[in-house]
Amino acid sequence: MPRETFEEKTARTRKIISGLRKAYPDAHCELNYSNPLELLMATILSAQCTDKRVNIVTETLFKKYRSAADFAKAELSELEQAIRTTGFYRNKAKSIKAACRSIVEKHGGAVPRAMEQLIELGGVGRKTANVVLGNAFDINVGVVVDTHVARLSERLGLTKETDPVKIEQVLMQLVPREQWTLFSHLLIWHGRRRCYARNPDCPNCEVRGLCPRIGVKKV
Ligand code: SF4
């Protein structure tokens, strides 16, 4: 593919979005939650873990701990056991308790709606904050860059960056702001259902004609 101008890449990105929207009209966050606190907890648990496993764990967890105060005063060892199967459970339990303590002490028990306040909670990074703001509050302040978004952004020729923060900066330029949250869902859904890490299903790909397949073995 000859070198694209920024305008050409933006136009191609819009076509990719439209192709993926047709393929996945129902794309959404696959973590189960019924309020912002639950989404925050589920997102912390989802690090290095599948959404499916997190959903199994949170089904019981959210019945036992119903508020930030419940998590903040939870017995650490009990909380660790409850989330053990999501992996890295010691760190995750610490993050959950730290975040919930701050939510209780500084925000009256309610999850804050701003990036700066979220990342100050402790145990909450920019990616987690983006997930919560975009999905629980419908506020687009960034693009969630997980392993799927990073892989697909490269293959689709949207960026050569490998650092998630830099990838996010590029995607924020290419994608209209009101679609930032949707865009990461679309890439995540495509990454899970078609553009697998190994052996992506290019012959059946809905955006094959828009993809330079960077780094994919030609078959
Ligand atoms: S053409 Fe292949 S590499 Fe490109 S998005 Fe589709 S599945 Fe992924």
mmCIF file with all atom_site columns, N, CA and C in Angstrom, residues 4 9 12-13 145 149-172 174 183 187 212 214:
data_model
loop_
_atom_site.group_PDB
_atom_site.id
_atom_site.type_symbol
_atom_site.label_atom_id
_atom_site.label_alt_id
_atom_site.label_comp_id
_atom_site.label_asym_id
_atom_site.label_entity_id
_atom_site.label_seq_id
_atom_site.pdbx_PDB_ins_code
_atom_site.Cartn_x
_atom_site.Cartn_y
_atom_site.Cartn_z
_atom_site.occupancy
_atom_site.B_iso_or_equiv
_atom_site.pdbx_formal_charge
_atom_site.auth_seq_id
_atom_site.auth_comp_id
_atom_site.auth_asym_id
_atom_site.auth_atom_id
_atom_site.pdbx_PDB_model_num
ATOM 1   N N  . GLU A 1 4   ? 0.003   6.449  3.032  1.00 0.00 ? 4   GLU A N  1
ATOM 2   C CA . GLU A 1 4   ? -1.300  7.132  3.147  1.00 0.00 ? 4   GLU A CA 1
ATOM 3   C C  . GLU A 1 4   ? -1.127  8.507  3.772  1.00 0.00 ? 4   GLU A C  1
ATOM 4   N N  . LYS A 1 9   ? -6.037  8.068  5.753  1.00 0.00 ? 9   LYS A N  1
ATOM 5   C CA . LYS A 1 9   ? -6.131  7.088  6.846  1.00 0.00 ? 9   LYS A CA 1
ATOM 6   C C  . LYS A 1 9   ? -7.397  7.309  7.678  1.00 0.00 ? 9   LYS A C  1
ATOM 7   N N  . ARG A 1 12  ? -10.225 5.915  5.710  1.00 0.00 ? 12  ARG A N  1
ATOM 8   C CA . ARG A 1 12  ? -10.209 4.443  5.754  1.00 0.00 ? 12  ARG A CA 1
ATOM 9   C C  . ARG A 1 12  ? -10.676 3.956  7.128  1.00 0.00 ? 12  ARG A C  1
ATOM 10  N N  . THR A 1 13  ? -10.258 4.657  8.180  1.00 0.00 ? 13  THR A N  1
ATOM 11  C CA . THR A 1 13  ? -10.683 4.270  9.534  1.00 0.00 ? 13  THR A CA 1
ATOM 12  C C  . THR A 1 13  ? -12.210 4.332  9.632  1.00 0.00 ? 13  THR A C  1
ATOM 13  N N  . VAL A 1 145 ? -7.122  0.690  25.050 1.00 0.00 ? 145 VAL A N  1
ATOM 14  C CA . VAL A 1 145 ? -6.186  -0.088 24.234 1.00 0.00 ? 145 VAL A CA 1
ATOM 15  C C  . VAL A 1 145 ? -5.790  -1.332 25.021 1.00 0.00 ? 145 VAL A C  1
ATOM 16  N N  . VAL A 1 149 ? -6.987  -4.465 20.755 1.00 0.00 ? 149 VAL A N  1
ATOM 17  C CA . VAL A 1 149 ? -6.947  -3.151 20.104 1.00 0.00 ? 149 VAL A CA 1
ATOM 18  C C  . VAL A 1 149 ? -5.524  -2.869 19.596 1.00 0.00 ? 149 VAL A C  1
ATOM 19  N N  . ALA A 1 150 ? -4.531  -3.216 20.398 1.00 0.00 ? 150 ALA A N  1
ATOM 20  C CA . ALA A 1 150 ? -3.140  -2.986 19.989 1.00 0.00 ? 150 ALA A CA 1
ATOM 21  C C  . ALA A 1 150 ? -2.811  -3.836 18.749 1.00 0.00 ? 150 ALA A C  1
ATOM 22  N N  . ARG A 1 151 ? -3.172  -5.116 18.794 1.00 0.00 ? 151 ARG A N  1
ATOM 23  C CA . ARG A 1 151 ? -2.856  -6.014 17.673 1.00 0.00 ? 151 ARG A CA 1
ATOM 24  C C  . ARG A 1 151 ? -3.566  -5.582 16.390 1.00 0.00 ? 151 ARG A C  1
ATOM 25  N N  . LEU A 1 152 ? -4.845  -5.284 16.497 1.00 0.00 ? 152 LEU A N  1
ATOM 26  C CA . LEU A 1 152 ? -5.606  -4.922 15.292 1.00 0.00 ? 152 LEU A CA 1
ATOM 27  C C  . LEU A 1 152 ? -5.197  -3.558 14.735 1.00 0.00 ? 152 LEU A C  1
ATOM 28  N N  . SER A 1 153 ? -4.842  -2.634 15.617 1.00 0.00 ? 153 SER A N  1
ATOM 29  C CA . SER A 1 153 ? -4.402  -1.313 15.146 1.00 0.00 ? 153 SER A CA 1
ATOM 30  C C  . SER A 1 153 ? -3.153  -1.453 14.283 1.00 0.00 ? 153 SER A C  1
ATOM 31  N N  . GLU A 1 154 ? -2.287  -2.380 14.666 1.00 0.00 ? 154 GLU A N  1
ATOM 32  C CA . GLU A 1 154 ? -1.080  -2.613 13.866 1.00 0.00 ? 154 GLU A CA 1
ATOM 33  C C  . GLU A 1 154 ? -1.442  -3.293 12.541 1.00 0.00 ? 154 GLU A C  1
ATOM 34  N N  . ARG A 1 155 ? -2.188  -4.387 12.623 1.00 0.00 ? 155 ARG A N  1
ATOM 35  C CA . ARG A 1 155 ? -2.518  -5.136 11.404 1.00 0.00 ? 155 ARG A CA 1
ATOM 36  C C  . ARG A 1 155 ? -3.297  -4.289 10.400 1.00 0.00 ? 155 ARG A C  1
ATOM 37  N N  . LEU A 1 156 ? -4.167  -3.454 10.926 1.00 0.00 ? 156 LEU A N  1
ATOM 38  C CA . LEU A 1 156 ? -4.976  -2.606 10.045 1.00 0.00 ? 156 LEU A CA 1
ATOM 39  C C  . LEU A 1 156 ? -4.187  -1.401 9.519  1.00 0.00 ? 156 LEU A C  1
ATOM 40  N N  . GLY A 1 157 ? -2.926  -1.296 9.956  1.00 0.00 ? 157 GLY A N  1
ATOM 41  C CA . GLY A 1 157 ? -2.084  -0.206 9.462  1.00 0.00 ? 157 GLY A CA 1
ATOM 42  C C  . GLY A 1 157 ? -2.495  1.153  10.003 1.00 0.00 ? 157 GLY A C  1
ATOM 43  N N  . LEU A 1 158 ? -3.090  1.177  11.201 1.00 0.00 ? 158 LEU A N  1
ATOM 44  C CA . LEU A 1 158 ? -3.498  2.464  11.768 1.00 0.00 ? 158 LEU A CA 1
ATOM 45  C C  . LEU A 1 158 ? -2.340  3.131  12.492 1.00 0.00 ? 158 LEU A C  1
ATOM 46  N N  . THR A 1 159 ? -1.449  2.336  13.058 1.00 0.00 ? 159 THR A N  1
ATOM 47  C CA . THR A 1 159 ? -0.281  2.889  13.736 1.00 0.00 ? 159 THR A CA 1
ATOM 48  C C  . THR A 1 159 ? 0.839   1.858  13.803 1.00 0.00 ? 159 THR A C  1
ATOM 49  N N  . LYS A 1 160 ? 2.078   2.382  13.871 1.00 0.00 ? 160 LYS A N  1
ATOM 50  C CA . LYS A 1 160 ? 3.232   1.494  14.065 1.00 0.00 ? 160 LYS A CA 1
ATOM 51  C C  . LYS A 1 160 ? 3.644   1.491  15.538 1.00 0.00 ? 160 LYS A C  1
ATOM 52  N N  . GLU A 1 161 ? 2.984   2.332  16.333 1.00 0.00 ? 161 GLU A N  1
ATOM 53  C CA . GLU A 1 161 ? 3.344   2.427  17.755 1.00 0.00 ? 161 GLU A CA 1
ATOM 54  C C  . GLU A 1 161 ? 3.063   1.088  18.445 1.00 0.00 ? 161 GLU A C  1
ATOM 55  N N  . THR A 1 162 ? 3.839   0.797  19.481 1.00 0.00 ? 162 THR A N  1
ATOM 56  C CA . THR A 1 162 ? 3.585   -0.440 20.223 1.00 0.00 ? 162 THR A CA 1
ATOM 57  C C  . THR A 1 162 ? 3.197   -0.144 21.679 1.00 0.00 ? 162 THR A C  1
ATOM 58  N N  . ASP A 1 163 ? 3.484   1.079  22.120 1.00 0.00 ? 163 ASP A N  1
ATOM 59  C CA . ASP A 1 163 ? 3.151   1.452  23.488 1.00 0.00 ? 163 ASP A CA 1
ATOM 60  C C  . ASP A 1 163 ? 1.661   1.843  23.548 1.00 0.00 ? 163 ASP A C  1
ATOM 61  N N  . PRO A 1 164 ? 0.883   1.209  24.449 1.00 0.00 ? 164 PRO A N  1
ATOM 62  C CA . PRO A 1 164 ? -0.558  1.464  24.491 1.00 0.00 ? 164 PRO A CA 1
ATOM 63  C C  . PRO A 1 164 ? -0.925  2.949  24.596 1.00 0.00 ? 164 PRO A C  1
ATOM 64  N N  . VAL A 1 165 ? -0.144  3.714  25.350 1.00 0.00 ? 165 VAL A N  1
ATOM 65  C CA . VAL A 1 165 ? -0.469  5.142  25.500 1.00 0.00 ? 165 VAL A CA 1
ATOM 66  C C  . VAL A 1 165 ? -0.321  5.864  24.159 1.00 0.00 ? 165 VAL A C  1
ATOM 67  N N  . LYS A 1 166 ? 0.742   5.501  23.413 1.00 0.00 ? 166 LYS A N  1
ATOM 68  C CA . LYS A 1 166 ? 0.959   6.139  22.101 1.00 0.00 ? 166 LYS A CA 1
ATOM 69  C C  . LYS A 1 166 ? -0.078  5.651  21.095 1.00 0.00 ? 166 LYS A C  1
ATOM 70  N N  . ILE A 1 167 ? -0.428  4.370  21.152 1.00 0.00 ? 167 ILE A N  1
ATOM 71  C CA . ILE A 1 167 ? -1.473  3.848  20.246 1.00 0.00 ? 167 ILE A CA 1
ATOM 72  C C  . ILE A 1 167 ? -2.756  4.629  20.497 1.00 0.00 ? 167 ILE A C  1
ATOM 73  N N  . GLU A 1 168 ? -3.071  4.820  21.773 1.00 0.00 ? 168 GLU A N  1
ATOM 74  C CA . GLU A 1 168 ? -4.303  5.545  22.111 1.00 0.00 ? 168 GLU A CA 1
ATOM 75  C C  . GLU A 1 168 ? -4.289  6.953  21.517 1.00 0.00 ? 168 GLU A C  1
ATOM 76  N N  . GLN A 1 169 ? -3.149  7.635  21.616 1.00 0.00 ? 169 GLN A N  1
ATOM 77  C CA . GLN A 1 169 ? -3.064  9.001  21.075 1.00 0.00 ? 169 GLN A CA 1
ATOM 78  C C  . GLN A 1 169 ? -3.369  9.012  19.577 1.00 0.00 ? 169 GLN A C  1
ATOM 79  N N  . VAL A 1 170 ? -2.837  8.026  18.856 1.00 0.00 ? 170 VAL A N  1
ATOM 80  C CA . VAL A 1 170 ? -3.072  7.965  17.400 1.00 0.00 ? 170 VAL A CA 1
ATOM 81  C C  . VAL A 1 170 ? -4.549  7.693  17.131 1.00 0.00 ? 170 VAL A C  1
ATOM 82  N N  . LEU A 1 171 ? -5.117  6.730  17.842 1.00 0.00 ? 171 LEU A N  1
ATOM 83  C CA . LEU A 1 171 ? -6.517  6.373  17.588 1.00 0.00 ? 171 LEU A CA 1
ATOM 84  C C  . LEU A 1 171 ? -7.448  7.549  17.899 1.00 0.00 ? 171 LEU A C  1
ATOM 85  N N  . MET A 1 172 ? -7.084  8.321  18.922 1.00 0.00 ? 172 MET A N  1
ATOM 86  C CA . MET A 1 172 ? -7.913  9.485  19.267 1.00 0.00 ? 172 MET A CA 1
ATOM 87  C C  . MET A 1 172 ? -7.923  10.518 18.135 1.00 0.00 ? 172 MET A C  1
ATOM 88  N N  . LEU A 1 174 ? -7.632  9.598  14.879 1.00 0.00 ? 174 LEU A N  1
ATOM 89  C CA . LEU A 1 174 ? -8.260  8.994  13.694 1.00 0.00 ? 174 LEU A CA 1
ATOM 90  C C  . LEU A 1 174 ? -9.762  8.767  13.831 1.00 0.00 ? 174 LEU A C  1
ATOM 91  N N  . PHE A 1 183 ? -15.493 2.184  19.227 1.00 0.00 ? 183 PHE A N  1
ATOM 92  C CA . PHE A 1 183 ? -14.385 1.714  18.399 1.00 0.00 ? 183 PHE A CA 1
ATOM 93  C C  . PHE A 1 183 ? -13.601 0.603  19.101 1.00 0.00 ? 183 PHE A C  1
ATOM 94  N N  . LEU A 1 187 ? -13.096 -3.317 17.785 1.00 0.00 ? 187 LEU A N  1
ATOM 95  C CA . LEU A 1 187 ? -11.827 -4.016 17.573 1.00 0.00 ? 187 LEU A CA 1
ATOM 96  C C  . LEU A 1 187 ? -11.710 -5.236 18.487 1.00 0.00 ? 187 LEU A C  1
ATOM 97  N N  . PRO A 1 212 ? -4.295  -3.695 5.295  1.00 0.00 ? 212 PRO A N  1
ATOM 98  C CA . PRO A 1 212 ? -3.017  -4.066 4.685  1.00 0.00 ? 212 PRO A CA 1
ATOM 99  C C  . PRO A 1 212 ? -2.385  -5.305 5.337  1.00 0.00 ? 212 PRO A C  1
ATOM 100 N N  . ILE A 1 214 ? -0.743  -5.855 8.122  1.00 0.00 ? 214 ILE A N  1
ATOM 101 C CA . ILE A 1 214 ? 0.646   -5.652 8.557  1.00 0.00 ? 214 ILE A CA 1
ATOM 102 C C  . ILE A 1 214 ? 1.035   -6.752 9.552  1.00 0.00 ? 214 ILE A C  1
#
